[in-house]
CSV table of C-alpha atoms and ligand atoms in Angstrom, one decimal:
chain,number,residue,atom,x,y,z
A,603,UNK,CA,84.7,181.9,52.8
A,604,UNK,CA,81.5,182.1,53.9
A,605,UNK,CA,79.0,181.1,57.0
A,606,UNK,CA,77.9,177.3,56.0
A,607,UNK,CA,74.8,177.1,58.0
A,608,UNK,CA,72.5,173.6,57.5
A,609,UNK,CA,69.0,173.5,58.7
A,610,UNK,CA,68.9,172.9,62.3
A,611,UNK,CA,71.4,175.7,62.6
A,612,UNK,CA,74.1,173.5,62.4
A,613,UNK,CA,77.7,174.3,60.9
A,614,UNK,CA,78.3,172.1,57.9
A,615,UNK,CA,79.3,168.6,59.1
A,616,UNK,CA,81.1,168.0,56.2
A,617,UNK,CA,84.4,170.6,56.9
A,618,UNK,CA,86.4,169.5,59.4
A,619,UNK,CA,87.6,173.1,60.4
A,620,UNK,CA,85.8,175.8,62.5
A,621,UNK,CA,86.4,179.6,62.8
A,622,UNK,CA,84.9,181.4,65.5
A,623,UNK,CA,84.9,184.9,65.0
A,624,UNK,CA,83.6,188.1,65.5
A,625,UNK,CA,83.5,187.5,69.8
A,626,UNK,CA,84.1,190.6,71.9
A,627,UNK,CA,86.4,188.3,73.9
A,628,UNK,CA,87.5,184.8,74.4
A,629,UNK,CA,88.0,183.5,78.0
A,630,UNK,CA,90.6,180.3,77.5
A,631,UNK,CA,91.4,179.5,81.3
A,632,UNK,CA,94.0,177.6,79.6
A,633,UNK,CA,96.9,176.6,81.9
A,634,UNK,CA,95.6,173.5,84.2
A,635,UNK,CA,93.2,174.0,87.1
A,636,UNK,CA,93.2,177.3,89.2
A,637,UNK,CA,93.8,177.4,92.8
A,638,UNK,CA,95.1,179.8,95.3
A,639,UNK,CA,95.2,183.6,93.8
A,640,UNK,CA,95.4,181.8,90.5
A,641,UNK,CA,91.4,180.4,91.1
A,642,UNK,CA,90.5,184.1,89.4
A,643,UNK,CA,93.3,184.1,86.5
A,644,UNK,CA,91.3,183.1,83.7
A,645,UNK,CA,93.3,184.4,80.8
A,646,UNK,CA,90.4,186.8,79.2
A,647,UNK,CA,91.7,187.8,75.6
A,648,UNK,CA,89.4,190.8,74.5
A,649,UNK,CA,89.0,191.7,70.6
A,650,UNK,CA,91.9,193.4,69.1
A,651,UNK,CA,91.9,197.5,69.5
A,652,UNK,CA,90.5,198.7,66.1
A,653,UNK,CA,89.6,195.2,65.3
A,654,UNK,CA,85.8,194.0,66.8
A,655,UNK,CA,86.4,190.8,65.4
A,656,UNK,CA,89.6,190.2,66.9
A,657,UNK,CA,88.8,187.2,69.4
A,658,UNK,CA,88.8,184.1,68.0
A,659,UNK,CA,89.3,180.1,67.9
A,660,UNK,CA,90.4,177.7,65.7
A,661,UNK,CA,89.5,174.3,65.7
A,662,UNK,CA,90.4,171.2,63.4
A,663,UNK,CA,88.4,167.8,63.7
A,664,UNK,CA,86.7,168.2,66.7
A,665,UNK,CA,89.7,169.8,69.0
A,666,UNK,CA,90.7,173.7,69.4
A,667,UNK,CA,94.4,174.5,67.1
A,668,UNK,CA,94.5,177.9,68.9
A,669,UNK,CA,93.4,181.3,69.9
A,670,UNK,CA,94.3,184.4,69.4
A,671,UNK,CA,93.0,187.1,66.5
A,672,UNK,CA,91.3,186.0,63.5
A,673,UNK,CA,93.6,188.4,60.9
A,674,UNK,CA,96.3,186.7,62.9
A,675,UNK,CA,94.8,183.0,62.4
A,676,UNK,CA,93.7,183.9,58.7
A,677,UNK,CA,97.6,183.9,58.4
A,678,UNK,CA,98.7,181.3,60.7
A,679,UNK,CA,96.8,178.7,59.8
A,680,UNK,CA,97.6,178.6,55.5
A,681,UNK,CA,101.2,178.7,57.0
A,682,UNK,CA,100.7,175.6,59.0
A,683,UNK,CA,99.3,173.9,55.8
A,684,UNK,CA,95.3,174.3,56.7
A,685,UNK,CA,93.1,175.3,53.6
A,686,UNK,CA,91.1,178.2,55.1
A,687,UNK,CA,88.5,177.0,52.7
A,688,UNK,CA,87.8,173.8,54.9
A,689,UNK,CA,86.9,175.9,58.0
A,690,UNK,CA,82.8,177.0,58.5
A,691,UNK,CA,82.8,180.3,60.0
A,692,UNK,CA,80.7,180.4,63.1
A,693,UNK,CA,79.9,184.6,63.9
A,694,UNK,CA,80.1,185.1,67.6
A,695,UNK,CA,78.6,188.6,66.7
A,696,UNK,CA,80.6,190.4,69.6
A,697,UNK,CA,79.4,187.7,72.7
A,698,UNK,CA,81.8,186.4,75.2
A,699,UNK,CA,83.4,182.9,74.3
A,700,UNK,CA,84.1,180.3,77.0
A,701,UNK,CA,85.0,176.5,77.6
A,702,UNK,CA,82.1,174.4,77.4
A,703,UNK,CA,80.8,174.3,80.7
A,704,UNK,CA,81.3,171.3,83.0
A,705,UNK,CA,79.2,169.6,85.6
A,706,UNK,CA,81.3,167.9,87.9
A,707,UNK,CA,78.2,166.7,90.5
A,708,UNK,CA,75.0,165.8,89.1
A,709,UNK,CA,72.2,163.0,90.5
A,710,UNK,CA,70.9,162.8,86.5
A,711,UNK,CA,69.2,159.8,86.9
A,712,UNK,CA,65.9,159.2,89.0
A,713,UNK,CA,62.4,159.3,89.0
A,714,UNK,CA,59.5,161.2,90.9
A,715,UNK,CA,59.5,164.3,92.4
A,716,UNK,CA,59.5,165.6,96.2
A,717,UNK,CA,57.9,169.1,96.3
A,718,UNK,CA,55.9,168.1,99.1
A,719,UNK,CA,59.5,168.5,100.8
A,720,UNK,CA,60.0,172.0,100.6
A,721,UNK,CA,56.9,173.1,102.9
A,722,UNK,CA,57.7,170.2,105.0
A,723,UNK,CA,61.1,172.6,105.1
A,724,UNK,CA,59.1,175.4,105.7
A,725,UNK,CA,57.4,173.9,108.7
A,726,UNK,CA,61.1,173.2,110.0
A,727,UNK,CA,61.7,169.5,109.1
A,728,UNK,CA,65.8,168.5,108.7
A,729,UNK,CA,67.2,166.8,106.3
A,730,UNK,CA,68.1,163.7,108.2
A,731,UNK,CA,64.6,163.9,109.9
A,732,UNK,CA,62.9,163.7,106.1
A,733,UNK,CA,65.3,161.0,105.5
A,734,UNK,CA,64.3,159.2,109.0
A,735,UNK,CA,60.7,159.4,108.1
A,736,UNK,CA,61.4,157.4,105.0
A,737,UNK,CA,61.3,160.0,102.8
A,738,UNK,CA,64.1,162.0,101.2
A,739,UNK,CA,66.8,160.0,99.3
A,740,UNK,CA,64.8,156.8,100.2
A,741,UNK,CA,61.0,158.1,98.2
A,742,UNK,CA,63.1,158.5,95.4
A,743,UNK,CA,64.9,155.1,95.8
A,744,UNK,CA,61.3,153.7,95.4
A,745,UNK,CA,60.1,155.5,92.5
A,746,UNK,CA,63.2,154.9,90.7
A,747,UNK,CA,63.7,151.2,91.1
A,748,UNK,CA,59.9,150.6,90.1
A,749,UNK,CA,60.5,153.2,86.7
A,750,UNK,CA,61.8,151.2,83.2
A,751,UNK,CA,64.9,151.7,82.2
A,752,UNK,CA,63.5,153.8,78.7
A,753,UNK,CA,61.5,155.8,81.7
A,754,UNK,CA,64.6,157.0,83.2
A,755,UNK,CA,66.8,157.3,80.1
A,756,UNK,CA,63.9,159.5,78.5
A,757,UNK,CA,64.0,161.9,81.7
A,758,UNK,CA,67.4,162.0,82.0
A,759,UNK,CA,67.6,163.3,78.1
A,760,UNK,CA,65.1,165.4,78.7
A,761,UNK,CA,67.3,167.3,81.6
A,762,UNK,CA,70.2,167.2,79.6
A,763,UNK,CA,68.6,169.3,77.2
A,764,UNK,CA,68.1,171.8,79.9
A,765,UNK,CA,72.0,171.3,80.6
A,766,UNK,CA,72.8,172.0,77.1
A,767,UNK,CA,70.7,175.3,76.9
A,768,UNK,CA,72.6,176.3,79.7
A,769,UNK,CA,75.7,175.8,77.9
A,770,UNK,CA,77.2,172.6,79.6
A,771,UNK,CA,79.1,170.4,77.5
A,772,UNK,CA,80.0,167.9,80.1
A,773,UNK,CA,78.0,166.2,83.1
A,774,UNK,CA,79.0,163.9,86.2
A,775,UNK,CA,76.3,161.2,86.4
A,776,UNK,CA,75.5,159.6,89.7
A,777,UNK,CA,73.7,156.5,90.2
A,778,UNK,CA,72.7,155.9,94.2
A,779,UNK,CA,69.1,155.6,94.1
A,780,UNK,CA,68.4,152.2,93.5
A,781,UNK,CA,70.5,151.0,96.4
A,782,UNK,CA,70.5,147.0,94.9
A,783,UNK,CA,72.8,146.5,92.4
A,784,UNK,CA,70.0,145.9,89.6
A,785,UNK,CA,69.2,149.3,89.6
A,786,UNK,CA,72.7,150.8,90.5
A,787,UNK,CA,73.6,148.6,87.3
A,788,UNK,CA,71.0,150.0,85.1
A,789,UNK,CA,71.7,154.1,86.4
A,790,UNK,CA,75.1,153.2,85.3
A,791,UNK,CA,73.9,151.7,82.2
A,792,UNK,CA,71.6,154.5,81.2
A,793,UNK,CA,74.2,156.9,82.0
A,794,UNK,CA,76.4,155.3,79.3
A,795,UNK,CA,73.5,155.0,77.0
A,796,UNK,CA,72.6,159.3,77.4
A,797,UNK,CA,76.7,160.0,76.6
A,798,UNK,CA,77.2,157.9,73.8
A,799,UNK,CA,74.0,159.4,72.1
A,800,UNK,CA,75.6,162.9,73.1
A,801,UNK,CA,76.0,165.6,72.4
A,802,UNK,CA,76.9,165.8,76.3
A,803,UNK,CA,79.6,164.0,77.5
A,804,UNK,CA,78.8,161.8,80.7
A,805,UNK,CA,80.7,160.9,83.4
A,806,UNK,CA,79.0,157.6,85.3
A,807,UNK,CA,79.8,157.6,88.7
A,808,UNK,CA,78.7,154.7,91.5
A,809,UNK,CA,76.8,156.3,94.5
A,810,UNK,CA,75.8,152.9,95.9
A,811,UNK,CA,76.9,154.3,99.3
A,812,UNK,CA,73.9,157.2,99.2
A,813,UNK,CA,71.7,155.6,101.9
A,814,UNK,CA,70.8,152.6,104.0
A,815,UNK,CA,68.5,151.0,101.5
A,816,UNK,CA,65.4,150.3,103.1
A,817,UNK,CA,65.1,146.5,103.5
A,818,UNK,CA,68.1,146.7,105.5
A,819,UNK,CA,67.1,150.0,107.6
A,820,UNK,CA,65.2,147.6,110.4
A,821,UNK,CA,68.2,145.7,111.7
A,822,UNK,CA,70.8,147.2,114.4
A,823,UNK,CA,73.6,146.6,112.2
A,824,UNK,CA,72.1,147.9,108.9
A,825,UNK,CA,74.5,150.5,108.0
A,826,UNK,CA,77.4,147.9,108.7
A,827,UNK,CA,75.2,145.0,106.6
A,828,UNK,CA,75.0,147.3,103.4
A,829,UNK,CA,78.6,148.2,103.8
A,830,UNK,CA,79.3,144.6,103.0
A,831,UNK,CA,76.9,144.4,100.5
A,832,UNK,CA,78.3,147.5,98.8
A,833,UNK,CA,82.1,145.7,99.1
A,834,UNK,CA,81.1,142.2,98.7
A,835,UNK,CA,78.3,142.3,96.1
A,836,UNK,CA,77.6,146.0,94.3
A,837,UNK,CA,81.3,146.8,93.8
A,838,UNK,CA,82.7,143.5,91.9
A,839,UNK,CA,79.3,143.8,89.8
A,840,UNK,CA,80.1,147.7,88.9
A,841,UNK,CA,83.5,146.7,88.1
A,842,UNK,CA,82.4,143.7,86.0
A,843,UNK,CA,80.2,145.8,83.9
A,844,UNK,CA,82.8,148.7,83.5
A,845,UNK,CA,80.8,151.5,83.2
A,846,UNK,CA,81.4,153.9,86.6
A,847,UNK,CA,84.6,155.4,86.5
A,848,UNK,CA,84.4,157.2,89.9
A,849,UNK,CA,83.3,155.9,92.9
A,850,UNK,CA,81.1,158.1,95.5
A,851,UNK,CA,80.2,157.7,99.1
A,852,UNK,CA,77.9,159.8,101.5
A,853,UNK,CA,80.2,160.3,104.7
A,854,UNK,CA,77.9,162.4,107.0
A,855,UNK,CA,77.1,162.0,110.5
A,856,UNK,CA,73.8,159.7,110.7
A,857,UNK,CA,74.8,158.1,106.7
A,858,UNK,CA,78.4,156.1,106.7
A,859,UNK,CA,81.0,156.9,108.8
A,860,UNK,CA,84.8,158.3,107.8
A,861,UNK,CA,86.1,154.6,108.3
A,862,UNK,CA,82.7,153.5,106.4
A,863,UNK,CA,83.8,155.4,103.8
A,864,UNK,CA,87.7,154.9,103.5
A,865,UNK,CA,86.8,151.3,103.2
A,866,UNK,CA,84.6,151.6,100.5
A,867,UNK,CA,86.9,154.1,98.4
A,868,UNK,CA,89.8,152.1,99.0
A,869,UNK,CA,88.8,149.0,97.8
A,870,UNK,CA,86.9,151.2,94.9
A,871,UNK,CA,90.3,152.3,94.1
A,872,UNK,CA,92.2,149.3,94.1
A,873,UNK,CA,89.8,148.3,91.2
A,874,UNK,CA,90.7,151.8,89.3
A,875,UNK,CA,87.7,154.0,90.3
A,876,UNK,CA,88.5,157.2,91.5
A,877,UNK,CA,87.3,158.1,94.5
A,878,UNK,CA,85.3,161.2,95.5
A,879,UNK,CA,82.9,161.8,98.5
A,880,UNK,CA,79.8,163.7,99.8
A,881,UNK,CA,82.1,165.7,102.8
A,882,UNK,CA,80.4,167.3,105.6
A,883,UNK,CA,77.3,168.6,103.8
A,884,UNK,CA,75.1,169.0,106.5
A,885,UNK,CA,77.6,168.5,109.7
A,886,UNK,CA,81.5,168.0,110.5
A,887,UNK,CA,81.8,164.5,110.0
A,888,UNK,CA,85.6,163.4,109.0
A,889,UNK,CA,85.2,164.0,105.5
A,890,UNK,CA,87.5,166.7,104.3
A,891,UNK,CA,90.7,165.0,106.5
A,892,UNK,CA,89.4,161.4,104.9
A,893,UNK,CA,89.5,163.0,101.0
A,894,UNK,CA,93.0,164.6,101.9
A,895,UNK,CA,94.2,160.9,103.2
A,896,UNK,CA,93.1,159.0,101.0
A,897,UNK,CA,93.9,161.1,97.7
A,898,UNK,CA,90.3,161.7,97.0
A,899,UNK,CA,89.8,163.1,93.3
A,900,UNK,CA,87.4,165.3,94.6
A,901,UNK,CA,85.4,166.2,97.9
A,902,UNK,CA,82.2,167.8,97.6
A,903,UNK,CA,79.4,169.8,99.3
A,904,UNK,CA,81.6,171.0,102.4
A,905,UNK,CA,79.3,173.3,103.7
A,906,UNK,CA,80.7,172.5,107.3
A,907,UNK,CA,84.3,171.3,107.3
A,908,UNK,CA,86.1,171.2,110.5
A,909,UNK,CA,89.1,173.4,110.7
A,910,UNK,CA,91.3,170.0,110.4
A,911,UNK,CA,89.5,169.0,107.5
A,912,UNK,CA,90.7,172.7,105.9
A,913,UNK,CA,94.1,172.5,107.2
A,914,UNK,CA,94.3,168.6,105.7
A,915,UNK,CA,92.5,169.7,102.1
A,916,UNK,CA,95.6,172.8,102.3
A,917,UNK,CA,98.3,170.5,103.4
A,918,UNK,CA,97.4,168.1,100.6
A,919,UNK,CA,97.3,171.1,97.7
A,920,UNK,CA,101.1,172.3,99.4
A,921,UNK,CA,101.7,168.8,98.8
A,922,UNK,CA,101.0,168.9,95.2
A,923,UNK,CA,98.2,166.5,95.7
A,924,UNK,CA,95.2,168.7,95.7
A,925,UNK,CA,91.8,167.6,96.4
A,926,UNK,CA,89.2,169.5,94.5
A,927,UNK,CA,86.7,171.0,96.9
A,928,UNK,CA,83.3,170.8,94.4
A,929,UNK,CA,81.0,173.2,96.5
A,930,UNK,CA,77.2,172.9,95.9
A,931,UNK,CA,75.6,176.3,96.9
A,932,UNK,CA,72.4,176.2,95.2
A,933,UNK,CA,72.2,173.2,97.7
A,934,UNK,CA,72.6,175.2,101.0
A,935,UNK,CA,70.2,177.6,99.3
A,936,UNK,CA,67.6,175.3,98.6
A,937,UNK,CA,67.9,173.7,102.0
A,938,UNK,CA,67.3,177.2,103.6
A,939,UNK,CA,70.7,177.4,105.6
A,940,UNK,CA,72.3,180.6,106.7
A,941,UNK,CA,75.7,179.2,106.4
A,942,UNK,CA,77.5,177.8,103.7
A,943,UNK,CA,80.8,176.4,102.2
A,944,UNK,CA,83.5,178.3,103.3
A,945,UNK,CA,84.9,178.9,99.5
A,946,UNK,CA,87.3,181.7,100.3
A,947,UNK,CA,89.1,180.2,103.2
A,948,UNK,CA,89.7,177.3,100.8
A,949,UNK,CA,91.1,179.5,97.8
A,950,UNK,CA,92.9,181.6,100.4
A,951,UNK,CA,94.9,177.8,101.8
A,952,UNK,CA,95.3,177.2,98.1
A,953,UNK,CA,92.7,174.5,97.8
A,954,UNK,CA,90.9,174.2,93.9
A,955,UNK,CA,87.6,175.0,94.1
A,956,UNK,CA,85.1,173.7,91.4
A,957,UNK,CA,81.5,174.5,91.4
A,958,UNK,CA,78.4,172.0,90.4
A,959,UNK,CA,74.8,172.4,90.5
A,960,UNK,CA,74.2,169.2,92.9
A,961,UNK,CA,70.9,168.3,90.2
A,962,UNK,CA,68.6,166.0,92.3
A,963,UNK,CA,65.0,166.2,93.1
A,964,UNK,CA,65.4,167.0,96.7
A,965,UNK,CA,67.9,169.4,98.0
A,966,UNK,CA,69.0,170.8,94.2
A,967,UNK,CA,66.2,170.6,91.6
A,968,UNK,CA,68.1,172.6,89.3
A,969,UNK,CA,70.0,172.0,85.8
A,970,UNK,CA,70.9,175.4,86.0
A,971,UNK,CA,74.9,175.4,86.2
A,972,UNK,CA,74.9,179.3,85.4
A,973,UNK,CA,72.6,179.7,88.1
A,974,UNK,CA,74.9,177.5,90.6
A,975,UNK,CA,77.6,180.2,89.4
A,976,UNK,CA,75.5,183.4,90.6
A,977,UNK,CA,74.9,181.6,94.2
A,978,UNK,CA,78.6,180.9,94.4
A,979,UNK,CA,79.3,184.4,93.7
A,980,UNK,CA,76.3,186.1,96.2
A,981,UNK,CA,76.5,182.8,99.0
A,982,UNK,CA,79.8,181.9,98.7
A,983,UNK,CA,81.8,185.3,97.9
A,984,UNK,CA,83.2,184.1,94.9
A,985,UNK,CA,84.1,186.6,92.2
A,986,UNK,CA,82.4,186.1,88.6
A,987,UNK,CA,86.6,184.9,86.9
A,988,UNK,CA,86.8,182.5,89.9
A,989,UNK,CA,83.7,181.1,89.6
A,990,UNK,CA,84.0,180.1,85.5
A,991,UNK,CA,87.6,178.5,86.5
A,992,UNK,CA,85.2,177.0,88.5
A,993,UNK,CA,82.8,175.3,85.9
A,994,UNK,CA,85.9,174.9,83.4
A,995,UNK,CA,89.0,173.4,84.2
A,996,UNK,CA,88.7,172.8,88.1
A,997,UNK,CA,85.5,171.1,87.2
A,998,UNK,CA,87.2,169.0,84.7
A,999,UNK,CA,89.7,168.1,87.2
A,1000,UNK,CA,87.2,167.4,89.6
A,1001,UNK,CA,86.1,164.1,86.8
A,1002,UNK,CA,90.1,163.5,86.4
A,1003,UNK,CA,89.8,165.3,82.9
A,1004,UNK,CA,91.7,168.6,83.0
A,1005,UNK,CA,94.2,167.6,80.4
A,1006,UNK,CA,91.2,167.1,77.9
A,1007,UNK,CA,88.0,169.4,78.3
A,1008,UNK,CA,87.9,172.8,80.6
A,1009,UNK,CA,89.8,175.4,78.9
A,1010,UNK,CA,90.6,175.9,75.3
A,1011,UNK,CA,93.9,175.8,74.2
A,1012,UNK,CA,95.8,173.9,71.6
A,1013,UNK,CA,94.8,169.7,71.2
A,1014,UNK,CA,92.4,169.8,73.9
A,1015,UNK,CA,88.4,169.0,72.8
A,1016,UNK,CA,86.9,172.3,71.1
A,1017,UNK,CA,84.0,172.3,73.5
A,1018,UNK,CA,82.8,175.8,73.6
A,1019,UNK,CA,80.3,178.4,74.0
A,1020,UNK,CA,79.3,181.6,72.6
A,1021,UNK,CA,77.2,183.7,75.2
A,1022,UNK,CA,75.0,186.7,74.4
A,1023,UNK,CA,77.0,188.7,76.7
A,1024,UNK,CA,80.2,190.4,75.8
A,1025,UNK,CA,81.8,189.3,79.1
A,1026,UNK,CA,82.0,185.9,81.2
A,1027,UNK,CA,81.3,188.3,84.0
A,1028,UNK,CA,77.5,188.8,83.3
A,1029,UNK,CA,76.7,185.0,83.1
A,1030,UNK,CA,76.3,185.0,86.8
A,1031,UNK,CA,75.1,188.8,86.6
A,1032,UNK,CA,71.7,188.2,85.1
A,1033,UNK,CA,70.5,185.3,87.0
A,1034,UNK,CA,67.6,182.5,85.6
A,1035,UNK,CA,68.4,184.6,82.0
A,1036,UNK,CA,69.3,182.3,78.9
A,1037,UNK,CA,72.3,183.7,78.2
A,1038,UNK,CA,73.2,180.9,76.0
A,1039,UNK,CA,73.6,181.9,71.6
A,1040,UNK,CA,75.4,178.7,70.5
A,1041,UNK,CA,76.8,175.6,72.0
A,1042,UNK,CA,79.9,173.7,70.4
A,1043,UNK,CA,80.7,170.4,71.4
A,1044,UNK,CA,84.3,168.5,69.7
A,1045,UNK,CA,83.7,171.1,66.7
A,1046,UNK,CA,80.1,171.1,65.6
A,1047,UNK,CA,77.4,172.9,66.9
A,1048,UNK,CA,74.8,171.5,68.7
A,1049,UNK,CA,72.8,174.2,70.3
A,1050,UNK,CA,71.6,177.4,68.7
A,1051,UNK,CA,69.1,179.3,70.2
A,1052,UNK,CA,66.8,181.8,67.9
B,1812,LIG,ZN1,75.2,165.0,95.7
């Protein structure tokens, strides 16, 4: 058996078996999603003693047979009737393997920028101030629903390439700036369009509830108005067109209210889309006890919960219905706060924590998910093992998808990367460094870098 490399540096397409050998240890986090003093458990499986190509994964027609070491598989998997001569043989030349990483909060799709936003920042401006001068969310809004719909797919490809060198397999779209449900209709649509060209798998998810759009932002009752336009017009379309399969809503002080938002998720889930929400980002505002109520898939940001809102996210995971938190810490750091989401008081109540870069081109203009991992791990006190549970499987629960991506183990899609470390625990140890060798997404290659 040899290395079957095509130009392009990918592994022949035409096996349907792939061997990855030669890595100085394979990280699985196989097992379901992490929480409590399990968030760190990750199930690290180092090279065999003697052996230094001892780590390594199996995987048949795009999904993962097993792990375990390669003398072992060489045996195993004749046994189990598999020709060892239809596997390529993918060297992992003594990095770290991992799940492909996953994304579970991403505003992919927009145009424009708002650099001008930082210094304004810098001179003190809020967020909600920004936003109240018609900029923020809302200059994007405008830039994006006057861009064509090849404009934004081209820019959104051109960031998921970033993704990919970063090693992320799998992304959580949002749509939410076009605010009329043209536009939310084509983000949704173009968010389809980017995952069905791959290699990245997409999530869509309908953030028509980001702002007050701004033709409605005159009138007393505006938020109120769009509230019905979000229930009475954008919903049934987003249904009809079946793309979005979560639904998203801004509940913050100053944006839509907890009962703003309960109504919109509800009536988002009785049409199966499951619901997640923007939860206290920037103040307490109901969001945290709302996700626990209302079975919320995820709840994310949380950089200010209220105590009740931790107690409700605990009471919900002792429940066996846990909420993910998805904390956003590039975002706090980005925004220049000094406080930020209180991770370890949610792993020590037992709440799943998943972490996401927040990508959008105001508060989090970075694709960076490994760089998201080293500012849980310095803001949010996270240690490196329970922050990759964190981008793996608790992510993948986060989109509803922990029984199919996350973690490697037998039958589940052999998304994976091979790092130029030897250990999971430098990825967040060597910040802004391309860490990434090799990317594998359902079996093939589709990232080599060098
Ligand atoms: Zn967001």
């Amino acid at each position: 058996m040899s290395l079957r490399l095509v130009p392009g540096g990918r592994v022949d397409d035409e096996l349907p078996g792939l061997l990855v050998t030669g890595a100085r240890e394979v990280v699985t986090v196989a097992g379901g999603p992490r929480m409590g003093p399990d968030q760190g458990e990750v199930d690290r499986r180092l090279a065999d003693r003697g052996d230094p190509n001892g780590a390594a994964v199996a995987c048949w027609d795009g999904r993962v047979l097993g792990v375990g070491g390669e003398a072992d598989l060489r045996t195993l998997l004749p046994a189990e009737g598999y020709d060892l001569e239809e596997f390529a043989v993918l060297d992992a030349a003594g990095g770290s393997v991992t799940p492909g990483l996953v994304d579970p909060h991403t505003h992919l799709l927009f145009a424009g920028s708002r650099e001008g936003e930082l210094e304004l920042r810098q001179q003190g401006a809020g967020y909600l101030e920004i936003l109240a001068a018609g900029g923020g969310i809302l200059s994007t809004v405008a830039a994006t629903r006057e861009a064509t719909t090849d404009e934004l797919a081209a820019h959104g490809r051109r960031w998921l390439d970033e993704m990919l060198g970063h090693g992320v397999t799998t992304v959580e779209a949002k749509s939410g700036y076009g605010l009329d449900l043209q536009t939310e209709l084509r983000l949704l649509e173009v968010a389809h369009r980017l995952g069905a060209e791959g290699p990245i798998d997409i999530v869509p998810t309908w953030l028509g509830a980001h702002a007050v759009p701004p033709e409605l932002r005159g009138r007393p009752d505006a938020t109120e108005a769009y509230v019905r336009e979000l229930l009475e017009v954008q919903l049934p379309g987003v249904v009809a067109q079946g793309r979005a399969a979560a639904a998203d809503v801004f509940c913050e002080e100053g944006v839509f209210s907890a009962d703003q938002s309960r109504r919109i998720l509800e009536a988002a889930a009785a049409y199966g889309l499951r619901p997640r929400l923007h939860a206290d980002e920037l103040a307490p505002s109901g969001g945290a006890e709302l996700a626990a109520e209302i079975g919320a898939t995820s709840a994310d940001h949380l950089a200010t919960p209220s105590e009740a809102g931790i107690d409700a996210m605990a009471a919900a995971a002792a429940d066996g219905r846990p909420v993910v938190a998805t904390l956003l810490p590039v975002t706090t750091w980005f925004l220049m706060k000094d406080h930020h989401a209180p991770a370890r008081a949610f792993i020590d109540r037992g709440v799943p924590v998943a972490i996401g870069t927040d990508f959008n081109p105001g508060t989090s203009p970075t694709a960076s998910l490994p760089l998201a991992m080293t500012a849980a791990c310095l803001l949010l006190r996270m240690t490196p093992d329970e922050v990759l549970a964190a981008v793996t499987i608790n992510a993948a629960q986060a989109l509803g998808l922990a029984g199919e991506i996350g973690s490697l183990e037998g039958g589940k899609q052999a998304d994976l990367v091979i790092w130029n470390v030897p250990t999971s625990r430098q990825i967040p140890y060597w910040p802004a460094a391309d860490l990434v060798r090799t990317v594998v997404k359902r079996g093939r290659v589709v990232f080599a870098r060098g």
